[in-house]
Amino acid sequence: MAKQLSYGAMREAFTRFQTAEPEPKGELEHVNVFTLVVAVALSAQATDAGVNKATRGLFAVADTPEKMVALGEEGVIEHIKTIGLFRNKAKNVIKLSQMLIDDYGGEVPNSRAALQSLPGVGRKTANVVLNMWWRQPAQAVDTHIFRVGNRSGIAPGKDVDAVERAIEDNVPADFQLHAHHWLILHGRYICVARKPKCGACVIKDICQYEDKTE
């Protein structure tokens, strides 16, 4: 685990991320906040590209909790069967849709606790929705962010909760809104797991990773 970067180094790193990508966007396709919740829940242990391919047809016919419940579990399965754990995920999609109708008047709530009460929605999913839809500086830590945070010294931590706290505590406030998107994109395309592309890295001279590649 790398040592936590200094405040000055953090500012410089995120200034470079911002210069390279001023308005980073999540890659999961959605048409409203309900479909965003479903897409993020489906993305667990699946790629965004795979989820997008499956949900285009699904969201074309079911973009509200009411339409999703009407489609039914088997109907959802038909659309998402190319995604891992599709049966369990379909069950959760129907359950969370019904819960939104019963408990929230068909509207998606905008608090972390309420979101996490939905079947199949954990803290990471809740944070993605809060960040992408309501533009709250919530930090959703996935495997990419965990890797980048620990390698670089931006957010070292023994588990995802520790990395999330490190981002919240140490990333300057003016970069908090987009921090998780910059880090996830950096981990997905540059700081990859097996052979990081250090030659293309905009924070190569700041990063504390000892086994840099050429």
Short mmCIF file of C-alpha atoms in Angstrom, two decimals:
data_model
loop_
_atom_site.label_atom_id
_atom_site.label_comp_id
_atom_site.label_asym_id
_atom_site.label_seq_id
_atom_site.Cartn_x
_atom_site.Cartn_y
_atom_site.Cartn_z
CA MET A 1 0.00 0.00 0.00
CA ALA A 2 1.42 3.37 -1.02
CA LYS A 3 1.75 6.29 1.39
CA GLN A 4 -0.98 8.93 1.25
CA LEU A 5 -0.07 11.74 -1.16
CA SER A 6 0.41 15.23 0.24
CA TYR A 7 -2.29 17.87 -0.27
CA GLY A 8 -0.18 19.62 -2.90
CA ALA A 9 0.39 16.40 -4.84
CA MET A 10 -3.34 15.58 -4.65
CA ARG A 11 -4.26 19.00 -6.05
CA GLU A 12 -1.78 18.57 -8.87
CA ALA A 13 -3.00 15.04 -9.71
CA PHE A 14 -6.66 16.04 -9.89
CA THR A 15 -5.85 19.24 -11.77
CA ARG A 16 -4.28 17.03 -14.45
CA PHE A 17 -7.27 14.65 -14.47
CA GLN A 18 -9.58 17.66 -14.86
CA THR A 19 -7.49 19.14 -17.68
CA ALA A 20 -7.55 15.82 -19.55
CA GLU A 21 -11.30 15.22 -18.97
CA PRO A 22 -13.17 18.30 -17.66
CA GLU A 23 -16.59 16.60 -17.43
CA PRO A 24 -16.09 12.83 -16.96
CA LYS A 25 -19.21 10.75 -17.44
CA GLY A 26 -20.27 7.32 -16.26
CA GLU A 27 -20.50 4.79 -19.07
CA LEU A 28 -23.75 3.05 -18.06
CA GLU A 29 -26.61 4.01 -20.39
CA HIS A 30 -29.87 5.15 -18.78
CA VAL A 31 -32.89 7.31 -19.61
CA ASN A 32 -33.95 8.42 -16.11
CA VAL A 33 -32.99 7.88 -12.47
CA PHE A 34 -34.95 4.61 -12.22
CA THR A 35 -33.12 3.06 -15.18
CA LEU A 36 -29.83 4.33 -13.71
CA VAL A 37 -30.53 2.45 -10.45
CA VAL A 38 -31.35 -0.72 -12.41
CA ALA A 39 -28.30 -0.40 -14.66
CA VAL A 40 -25.91 0.10 -11.74
CA ALA A 41 -27.46 -2.81 -9.82
CA LEU A 42 -27.05 -5.03 -12.90
CA SER A 43 -23.41 -3.97 -13.35
CA ALA A 44 -22.15 -5.89 -10.30
CA GLN A 45 -19.63 -8.47 -11.56
CA ALA A 46 -20.37 -7.43 -15.16
CA THR A 47 -18.90 -4.93 -17.61
CA ASP A 48 -20.63 -1.65 -18.42
CA ALA A 49 -20.54 -2.58 -22.11
CA GLY A 50 -22.28 -5.89 -21.40
CA VAL A 51 -24.92 -4.21 -19.25
CA ASN A 52 -25.57 -1.53 -21.89
CA LYS A 53 -26.07 -4.17 -24.57
CA ALA A 54 -28.66 -5.95 -22.40
CA THR A 55 -30.50 -2.90 -21.08
CA ARG A 56 -31.13 -1.09 -24.37
CA GLY A 57 -33.99 -3.45 -25.16
CA LEU A 58 -35.10 -3.67 -21.52
CA PHE A 59 -35.37 0.08 -21.00
CA ALA A 60 -37.15 0.51 -24.33
CA VAL A 61 -40.09 -1.44 -22.89
CA ALA A 62 -39.70 -0.83 -19.13
CA ASP A 63 -38.40 2.57 -18.06
CA THR A 64 -40.56 2.94 -14.92
CA PRO A 65 -41.08 0.73 -11.85
CA GLU A 66 -44.68 0.09 -12.96
CA LYS A 67 -43.65 -1.09 -16.44
CA MET A 68 -40.86 -3.23 -14.95
CA VAL A 69 -43.27 -4.99 -12.58
CA ALA A 70 -45.71 -5.50 -15.46
CA LEU A 71 -42.90 -7.06 -17.54
CA GLY A 72 -42.29 -9.58 -14.76
CA GLU A 73 -39.26 -11.57 -13.70
CA GLU A 74 -39.21 -13.86 -16.75
CA GLY A 75 -39.55 -10.85 -19.04
CA VAL A 76 -36.57 -9.19 -17.37
CA ILE A 77 -34.56 -12.43 -17.64
CA GLU A 78 -35.15 -12.54 -21.41
CA HIS A 79 -33.41 -9.17 -21.73
CA ILE A 80 -30.55 -9.64 -19.26
CA LYS A 81 -29.64 -13.34 -19.63
CA THR A 82 -26.26 -12.40 -21.15
CA ILE A 83 -25.25 -10.81 -17.82
CA GLY A 84 -23.73 -12.81 -14.97
CA LEU A 85 -26.05 -13.78 -12.09
CA PHE A 86 -29.01 -12.78 -14.27
CA ARG A 87 -31.67 -14.79 -12.40
CA ASN A 88 -30.89 -13.27 -9.03
CA LYS A 89 -30.54 -9.82 -10.58
CA ALA A 90 -33.91 -10.12 -12.34
CA LYS A 91 -35.52 -11.08 -9.04
CA ASN A 92 -33.99 -8.02 -7.36
CA VAL A 93 -35.04 -5.69 -10.20
CA ILE A 94 -38.67 -6.76 -9.78
CA LYS A 95 -38.46 -6.53 -5.97
CA LEU A 96 -36.89 -3.06 -6.00
CA SER A 97 -39.42 -1.87 -8.59
CA GLN A 98 -42.30 -3.10 -6.41
CA MET A 99 -40.75 -1.50 -3.34
CA LEU A 100 -40.42 1.85 -5.15
CA ILE A 101 -44.14 1.66 -5.99
CA ASP A 102 -45.23 0.56 -2.50
CA ASP A 103 -42.94 2.70 -0.34
CA TYR A 104 -41.90 5.68 -2.46
CA GLY A 105 -44.83 6.40 -4.78
CA GLY A 106 -42.89 5.11 -7.78
CA GLU A 107 -40.12 7.69 -7.26
CA VAL A 108 -36.46 6.90 -6.60
CA PRO A 109 -35.41 8.34 -3.21
CA ASN A 110 -32.35 10.57 -3.00
CA SER A 111 -30.86 9.48 0.32
CA ARG A 112 -28.18 6.82 0.67
CA ALA A 113 -30.06 4.97 3.43
CA ALA A 114 -33.29 4.82 1.41
CA LEU A 115 -31.46 3.68 -1.72
CA GLN A 116 -29.63 0.97 0.23
CA SER A 117 -32.96 -0.34 1.51
CA LEU A 118 -33.81 -1.41 -2.06
CA PRO A 119 -33.13 -5.08 -2.95
CA GLY A 120 -29.84 -5.49 -4.83
CA VAL A 121 -28.68 -1.93 -4.03
CA GLY A 122 -25.56 -1.70 -1.86
CA ARG A 123 -23.52 1.29 -0.78
CA LYS A 124 -21.54 1.41 -4.02
CA THR A 125 -24.69 1.44 -6.18
CA ALA A 126 -26.29 4.08 -3.95
CA ASN A 127 -23.18 6.27 -4.21
CA VAL A 128 -23.10 6.00 -8.02
CA VAL A 129 -26.76 7.08 -8.23
CA LEU A 130 -26.28 9.96 -5.76
CA ASN A 131 -23.26 11.14 -7.72
CA MET A 132 -24.46 10.69 -11.30
CA TRP A 133 -28.08 11.78 -10.90
CA TRP A 134 -28.14 14.18 -7.95
CA ARG A 135 -24.57 15.38 -8.37
CA GLN A 136 -23.62 14.69 -4.78
CA PRO A 137 -19.90 14.18 -4.05
CA ALA A 138 -20.44 10.51 -3.18
CA GLN A 139 -17.54 8.13 -3.80
CA ALA A 140 -18.39 4.71 -5.23
CA VAL A 141 -15.33 2.50 -4.79
CA ASP A 142 -15.05 -0.43 -7.18
CA THR A 143 -12.07 -2.65 -8.02
CA HIS A 144 -10.59 -0.02 -10.37
CA ILE A 145 -10.72 2.78 -7.78
CA PHE A 146 -9.44 0.46 -5.04
CA ARG A 147 -6.45 -0.42 -7.24
CA VAL A 148 -5.69 3.16 -8.34
CA GLY A 149 -6.14 4.55 -4.83
CA ASN A 150 -3.69 2.08 -3.34
CA ARG A 151 -1.12 2.06 -6.13
CA SER A 152 -0.90 5.81 -6.54
CA GLY A 153 -1.20 7.00 -2.96
CA ILE A 154 -4.33 9.02 -3.83
CA ALA A 155 -6.49 6.94 -1.50
CA PRO A 156 -4.69 4.08 0.24
CA GLY A 157 -6.84 1.74 2.32
CA LYS A 158 -7.12 -1.92 3.32
CA ASP A 159 -10.74 -2.23 2.15
CA VAL A 160 -13.26 -0.33 0.01
CA ASP A 161 -14.64 1.57 3.02
CA ALA A 162 -11.17 2.80 3.95
CA VAL A 163 -10.50 3.89 0.35
CA GLU A 164 -13.87 5.69 0.25
CA ARG A 165 -12.99 7.56 3.46
CA ALA A 166 -9.52 8.41 2.13
CA ILE A 167 -11.05 9.97 -1.00
CA GLU A 168 -13.58 11.95 1.04
CA ASP A 169 -10.95 13.09 3.55
CA ASN A 170 -8.05 13.88 1.24
CA VAL A 171 -9.28 14.85 -2.24
CA PRO A 172 -9.71 18.65 -2.32
CA ALA A 173 -13.36 19.70 -2.13
CA ASP A 174 -13.47 21.27 -5.60
CA PHE A 175 -12.57 17.90 -7.15
CA GLN A 176 -14.91 15.71 -5.06
CA LEU A 177 -17.87 15.73 -7.47
CA HIS A 178 -15.98 14.06 -10.31
CA ALA A 179 -13.29 12.24 -8.29
CA HIS A 180 -14.77 8.77 -8.59
CA HIS A 181 -15.30 9.09 -12.35
CA TRP A 182 -11.74 10.28 -12.95
CA LEU A 183 -10.38 7.42 -10.86
CA ILE A 184 -12.58 4.73 -12.38
CA LEU A 185 -11.76 5.79 -15.95
CA HIS A 186 -8.06 5.98 -15.07
CA GLY A 187 -8.22 2.45 -13.66
CA ARG A 188 -10.25 1.11 -16.56
CA TYR A 189 -8.05 2.46 -19.36
CA ILE A 190 -4.60 3.43 -17.99
CA CYS A 191 -3.87 1.98 -14.55
CA VAL A 192 -5.07 -1.49 -15.56
CA ALA A 193 -4.57 -4.49 -13.31
CA ARG A 194 -1.92 -6.61 -15.02
CA LYS A 195 0.25 -4.20 -16.97
CA PRO A 196 -0.51 -0.56 -16.22
CA LYS A 197 0.10 1.85 -19.10
CA CYS A 198 2.42 4.09 -17.11
CA GLY A 199 3.82 5.69 -20.26
CA ALA A 200 0.39 7.19 -20.99
CA CYS A 201 -0.32 8.22 -17.39
CA VAL A 202 -0.82 11.93 -16.68
CA ILE A 203 0.22 11.52 -13.03
CA LYS A 204 3.21 9.22 -13.63
CA ASP A 205 5.63 11.53 -11.79
CA ILE A 206 3.26 11.92 -8.81
CA CYS A 207 2.14 8.29 -8.49
CA GLN A 208 3.88 6.24 -5.79
CA TYR A 209 3.59 2.88 -7.57
CA GLU A 210 7.02 1.25 -7.43
CA ASP A 211 6.67 -1.20 -10.33
CA LYS A 212 6.00 1.34 -13.08
CA THR A 213 6.08 0.06 -16.66
CA GLU A 214 7.83 1.89 -19.47
#
